[in-house]
Structure formats: C-alpha cells, structure tokens
C-alpha cells in the first residue's frame, strides 16, 4: 500500500494506535458502566419488593352466615380472588403473581393436660394442597357439619413428631367459650419442595413455633390444614366464630425495576380505595409493606443517582480528556507535515484530509468496536445515553484535529516553526481569557442551580456537568498558577550545586500547552477519587452513627421487670464492661391531657459513660422530651401519673428528636430515681462491651429479645443500593486511576524520542544514567503534584459545594451525616498512584534511553 496517506499513517503509527486503544477503552466504559449501574438499581428495586411483607394481601374477617353466604365454596373463594386481581392497577398487575386464596380460623387452644398451653390454627389453603405429599394417612375430608362433627385435619410431620401425634388422634380445641371443636388427624404431610417461596409467608404450616402470651407464659403454636367441608362445618357450628380470609398476590421481583418501582408504589393507593370501596361484600383491607419499601427505595434511588451522577460525570470527562490529549498529541506530531504542506500552497481543506482522516481512521472504528464490546459484556440494560456519549467522544477527537488544522491559517512553516508556546512563557490570548472566564462563570451558575434543586435533582444532567465545570475552573486556576510556580522555583534551584533539579524544572517549563493537558485529566481523576473517598467515609460514619442511635449501646436487652439481681446477671455475662438499666412505663398521662405518653427512667450520666457515641442526647440529669410531648407539656410544667408509679413533675424539659428504641410518639426521659420505686414495668438494659453473645444476654435477662448494634450496622451495610454505590465508588477510583496513568504514560511515550535526544546530548557533557532518571522524575513531578493536589482538594470540597444534592440520610435511617475526611487507605491509594506515575517516568526513560554517540552521529532518531 503506497501513497502519502499510508506513508503518513506508518510514520505516526504509535500515536494512532494509542488513540485507537483509548477510544476503544473509553467507548467500552461509556457503555458498560451506566449499564452496570442501572442493573444494580434494578436489582435493588427487586430486592426491596421481595422483602418480608412485600406481597400484596387482601384481608377480611367474617363469620357465621356472612362467611358462608359470601364464601360458600372453593369456586366462590377463587372467584373473589379473580375479582381482586381484576381490580389491580396496571402498574401492579404486571408484577403480581397468581392469587393465593386461603381461610384461617382464630387461635384455638387445645384442651388437654399439657406442660404449657398449645395453640392450633386451622387453615383452608388452596395452594398448600398442591405443594405437599402425605407421608401417613390421607387428605382431610370432613363428613357432616355442625358442632358435633369431627373436623378432619392434616398436620406437618415435624409438628406431629414434636408433640407425639399420630394419624387418628382426636383433639378438642376451642376459640370461644362453650364452642368446643373436635378435630381428628387424618394424615401427616411434608412439603414437596421445602425451599418453595410459597412457604416463606406460611412458616406455621411446616414448623411449630412459640408465642409469648404474657411475661410468664409461653405457648406452643402450630397450624393444621383442613378442606372446604371442614371450613363449612366450623362456620355453621356457631355464628360467633370469625375467620380471616386472605387473598395473597405474591410479588415477582423479576418484574420490578427502578423505572417502574415508583408507579407500583403510587398504584397501591388506588388499589386500597378499590378494595375498601367494594360493596356487597364484607369489609376488606390491603395489607402490604410493598409501597413503604418501594418509597424507601425511591428515596435511596434518588440519592444514589445524585451521588453516582457526579462520579459518572467525572469519569466520562476524564475519558474525554485522555482522548483529547491523544488527539492533541497526534496533532502536535503532524504540525511539521501540515506546516510544510501549507507552505507549498495547500488549502485548509487539503490539510484537513490527513489530519482529520488519520484521527477518524483511529477513533471511529475503535469507538464502534468499543460500543459493540460494551454491549457484548452484558453488564446491564442498554442505555441510550451511552450511544450519545460514544459519539461525542469520537466527535471531540475529530474536533481537536480540526483545531490543529485551523492553527495553520498562517503562511506555513513560520506558523509552526518559529513560534514558541511554552507553558512557562506563553502569554494567554484574549480568546483564551474569555473562554476561561466563561468556564468559571458556568461552574458558578451550575453550582447555584444545583443547590437550588437540592434533593429533587435526581438524575438531572446538570449533576454530571457540575463536577466537570468545577474541575475545568480549577484547571484554569492551576494552569494560571503553574507558570508562576515554575518561575518562582527557578532562581532557588539555580543556586543549588546539582543541575538535575534545575534542568528538570526548565524542561517542565518548556512543555507546550498540549503537554499541559495531563493537568486537566489528572485533576479530574483526583477530584473523582477525593469525592468518592469523602462520601464513602461519610456514609460509613453515618451508618455507624445510625446504629448507635437505633440500639443505644453495643447491645440493648428488652426485658420484663428487672431487679438488681437480674442486672447483676447481665453484668456478669462474658464481654460486658458496663450495663445501665432503663425502666419503661407506658400509658402515662397528665391531668389536662389523657393522651398516652411513655416515661423512660434512666441515669443519663451513667448511660453516657457506657455509650458516649449515641447522638442527640444531652448530658445532665434534667428531663428530656420528644417534640410531641414537649408541646403537650407547655412551659409551666405538668405532672405525669398512672397506676403503679409515683407522680412525676416535669418542667421545661429539653427537647430531643429520638431516644434509642423510641423515634415517634410522645415520650419523656426522666432520671431513674424518679421511677425507681415503680415495679412491675418492663425494662431496657443498655450494654457496653466487646465480643458480646446475644444468647447469653437473652438468658441473663429473659424477655422479648436482644438487639445488637453490630447486627443493625451489618443490615445497613448490606442494603442493596449501598453495595451498588460502594462498587461504583471502587470502580470509579480504579477506572479514574487507570485514565490518569494512561494520560501520564501517553505523554511520556509520545515525547520519549525527543526527550531521549536531549538527554543524550546532556549525557555527552557529563550527565550520568542515574541523573537522567532523576531528571525524568523532576520533569513529571510539577504536573503530577499540582494537578493531583488541586483535584484532591476539589474532591474533598465537592460534597460541601453541591450541598443538599449529596444527601445520605436515606441510607442512615434519617440521621444526618456529618462531614468526614477520607480514611487512611484512601490517602495511601493516592500516594500509590503517584508512585506508579513516577515509576512509569523512570521506565519510559530507561526503555527509550539512547547512546550519546548514536545521537551525535545520526542527528535525528
């Protein structure tokens, strides 16, 4: 292949290959990164929808004639299920599975001599019968009706084995006085697939459990299966017996993504109205936590879009900067050729053919291939903006080539040969000054608009633009200050005995403006790294703060009445270093207001001593009150009283937003001595220590349970969107660091031959190999240090600059997140990247090292 075009391409193969590789990498990332983020959002939406309680359930209660008339048979039960299904709004219908109807009796106590009470529920569940197999006996088929009929039931084999039941056993149970029901076990069953999601909301059908009836009594609980005839027999036995009718619609997580989550949450209000407004039917209501979970997801989703939009915008700008740098350096290599062509009479259009043609030859196929490779990676749903981003990246590279051609508007060689544009001596033109002022003004306007939009900004493109504009404004300041710093350092270095520092600084100042482009790229990369490190540190600190606020200590024991002996048992648990008791008295009122309040008695000084990290609790022994309780009390003070406690007079309490375990309602915190003589009330024990065992704490203070702070913190960290954010943070830092190193390496490699000639001449007059390596470090150090330091500072300030856009409260239970500085690993990572860049300079210097004799003989390489 011959001709001027191919010869020029062969001559400039190194920058062309570099430009093609960078365009390929940038295109792949422009496709894969947004798709991966979107896939993470969709997984998080699905995870929020399938949390416990997320299924949609229509629930109603009826008994006697109403129950029999409305739901008289299996066909009627299924018909009502289909009616509810037709009432589902379109936004919900696509995510809801087939209805699962069932009917359940109220709790029935088994009449027998037992070591402790035994409760049995009777369920008519149409879906369960398809998912079980009989291991003994047969199906439950009740013959006859009325109160004397034996209702046939099936129980799980696990339940029968635990309590010693066999096929044929007859039990007497009752849920109402003088309303005994005789049931007979017709068979034992096991689930066909124990892991079937159908059993998740129905654990009682497979496993016996326990239920606390009061502080001293615990009952064994189980659920038995009956059929249609058993239901009718129970309903006809007495009109006072009530049944709970369930029509459950399981939510298919695969049908929910971030795009339709808000529509599903909004559709729940319409479905509730349709269910509650149905006429000719007993009253039903919708029971689900789906809309609450999706609303919580929506808040986290908006916050994630805002935070990750800033990261994504910075990464795309860094990719564009590296690509522009590659195109600009290619243009610099073409300037002598273009100058010669211009001197021989070539027009600007004729110059554009080799300049833009070579750039298009490298960037266009590489961009298309990168887009296809990004789609083949299948990182997530395709994003329309990815195609636009790839097209803009390629167009930006072509624009740089066009700008190189426009620079040759002069008379030819003189326009390129006799002109110096060293960064240390070039005078900025008025056009450049106008562009810089415009960039700074746009950055300021963007920040103002973004802060005004606040949390509602979401995925607004302005979010992605603001960090880029700010980085551009900072780069303008750095490039303005950079020559001044170089000039100021010159006289100091001249007085030193060694020549390496002075020569390195002089060569750094002799770099052209294109050689200073790494300043912008490195500044963008460092700002992304600083921002992600700051937000990640703030998120972790906020979640720790939320865990302290939620639990109140390393552990909180919810106990019944606890005396001094019980408190000593808690303190004796291995690992416990301190324990403070709080007495909780509910249903307290005042003489003027009968609305119930909760009084919490605790020694605040002792409490602060074992849990100093709990936020929002002032010290001292005065009374504290929630905002609602403080409004009810007024300024004159009130007396709180109820049976079983001495009256407590509270005046001018300090207002607190929450107390561990109490975030809503009216509550008052008083010194423990005020409630010390009130006995018989439940207690909370706040426990400090290390390596605490929840089972041992539960055994030391029998009661309702133990809450561990580490468990709460783990749940906060495992929230799906938190992992999406942190994965994106890590990926953003690695990708940004890679772009920064590529920019440095590319500048070093492209300019390596010219530098090798200079170093060879210096070595001919006495420069050693070791000094040449030091010279390489000194040359690159000013760009690295100035750009990285400015970018890191911008990254640290970016959360404060953007203000309410970076709102992490949806991830911390609503608790405010204070500003934090990056952790030590982030600083070590920054230092590591700088060392890698310095090592790259040394390696390039060694690879392109030339012998002085060769250079002096050839004159040109």
Coordinates of C-alpha atoms in Angstrom, one line a residue, residues 306 310 440 442-455 457 462-463 465-474 477 523 527 530-531 534-535 790-807 819-820:
X306 CA -27.3 12.2 42.5
X310 CA -21.3 13.2 40.0
X440 CA -15.7 29.8 35.7
X442 CA -20.7 28.4 34.1
X443 CA -19.3 26.5 37.0
X444 CA -20.6 29.0 39.5
X445 CA -24.1 29.1 37.8
X446 CA -24.2 25.3 37.7
X447 CA -23.4 25.1 41.4
X448 CA -26.1 27.7 42.3
X449 CA -28.7 25.9 40.2
X450 CA -27.8 22.5 41.6
X451 CA -28.1 23.7 45.2
X452 CA -31.5 25.2 44.5
X453 CA -32.8 22.0 43.0
X454 CA -31.4 20.1 46.0
X455 CA -32.6 16.5 46.6
X457 CA -32.2 16.9 41.2
X462 CA -26.7 19.1 35.5
X463 CA -25.4 16.8 38.2
X465 CA -22.0 18.6 34.3
X466 CA -21.2 20.4 37.6
X467 CA -18.1 18.4 38.7
X468 CA -16.7 18.7 35.1
X469 CA -17.3 22.5 35.1
X470 CA -15.8 22.8 38.6
X471 CA -12.8 20.7 37.5
X472 CA -12.4 22.9 34.5
X473 CA -12.5 26.1 36.6
X474 CA -9.9 24.6 39.0
X477 CA -6.6 28.3 38.1
X523 CA -7.2 17.0 38.2
X527 CA -11.3 15.0 42.2
X530 CA -11.3 12.6 46.6
X531 CA -15.1 12.8 46.2
X534 CA -15.1 11.5 51.2
X535 CA -18.6 10.3 50.5
X790 CA -5.8 20.6 43.2
X791 CA -8.1 17.7 42.2
X792 CA -8.0 16.1 45.7
X793 CA -8.9 19.4 47.3
X794 CA -11.8 19.8 44.9
X795 CA -13.0 16.2 45.6
X796 CA -12.9 16.9 49.4
X797 CA -14.9 20.1 48.9
X798 CA -17.4 18.8 46.3
X799 CA -19.9 17.3 48.9
X800 CA -20.0 20.7 50.6
X801 CA -20.2 22.6 47.4
X802 CA -23.1 20.5 46.0
X803 CA -24.8 20.8 49.4
X804 CA -28.2 19.0 49.6
X805 CA -27.6 17.0 46.4
X806 CA -25.3 14.7 48.3
X807 CA -27.9 13.6 50.9
X819 CA -18.7 15.9 57.0
X820 CA -15.8 13.5 57.1

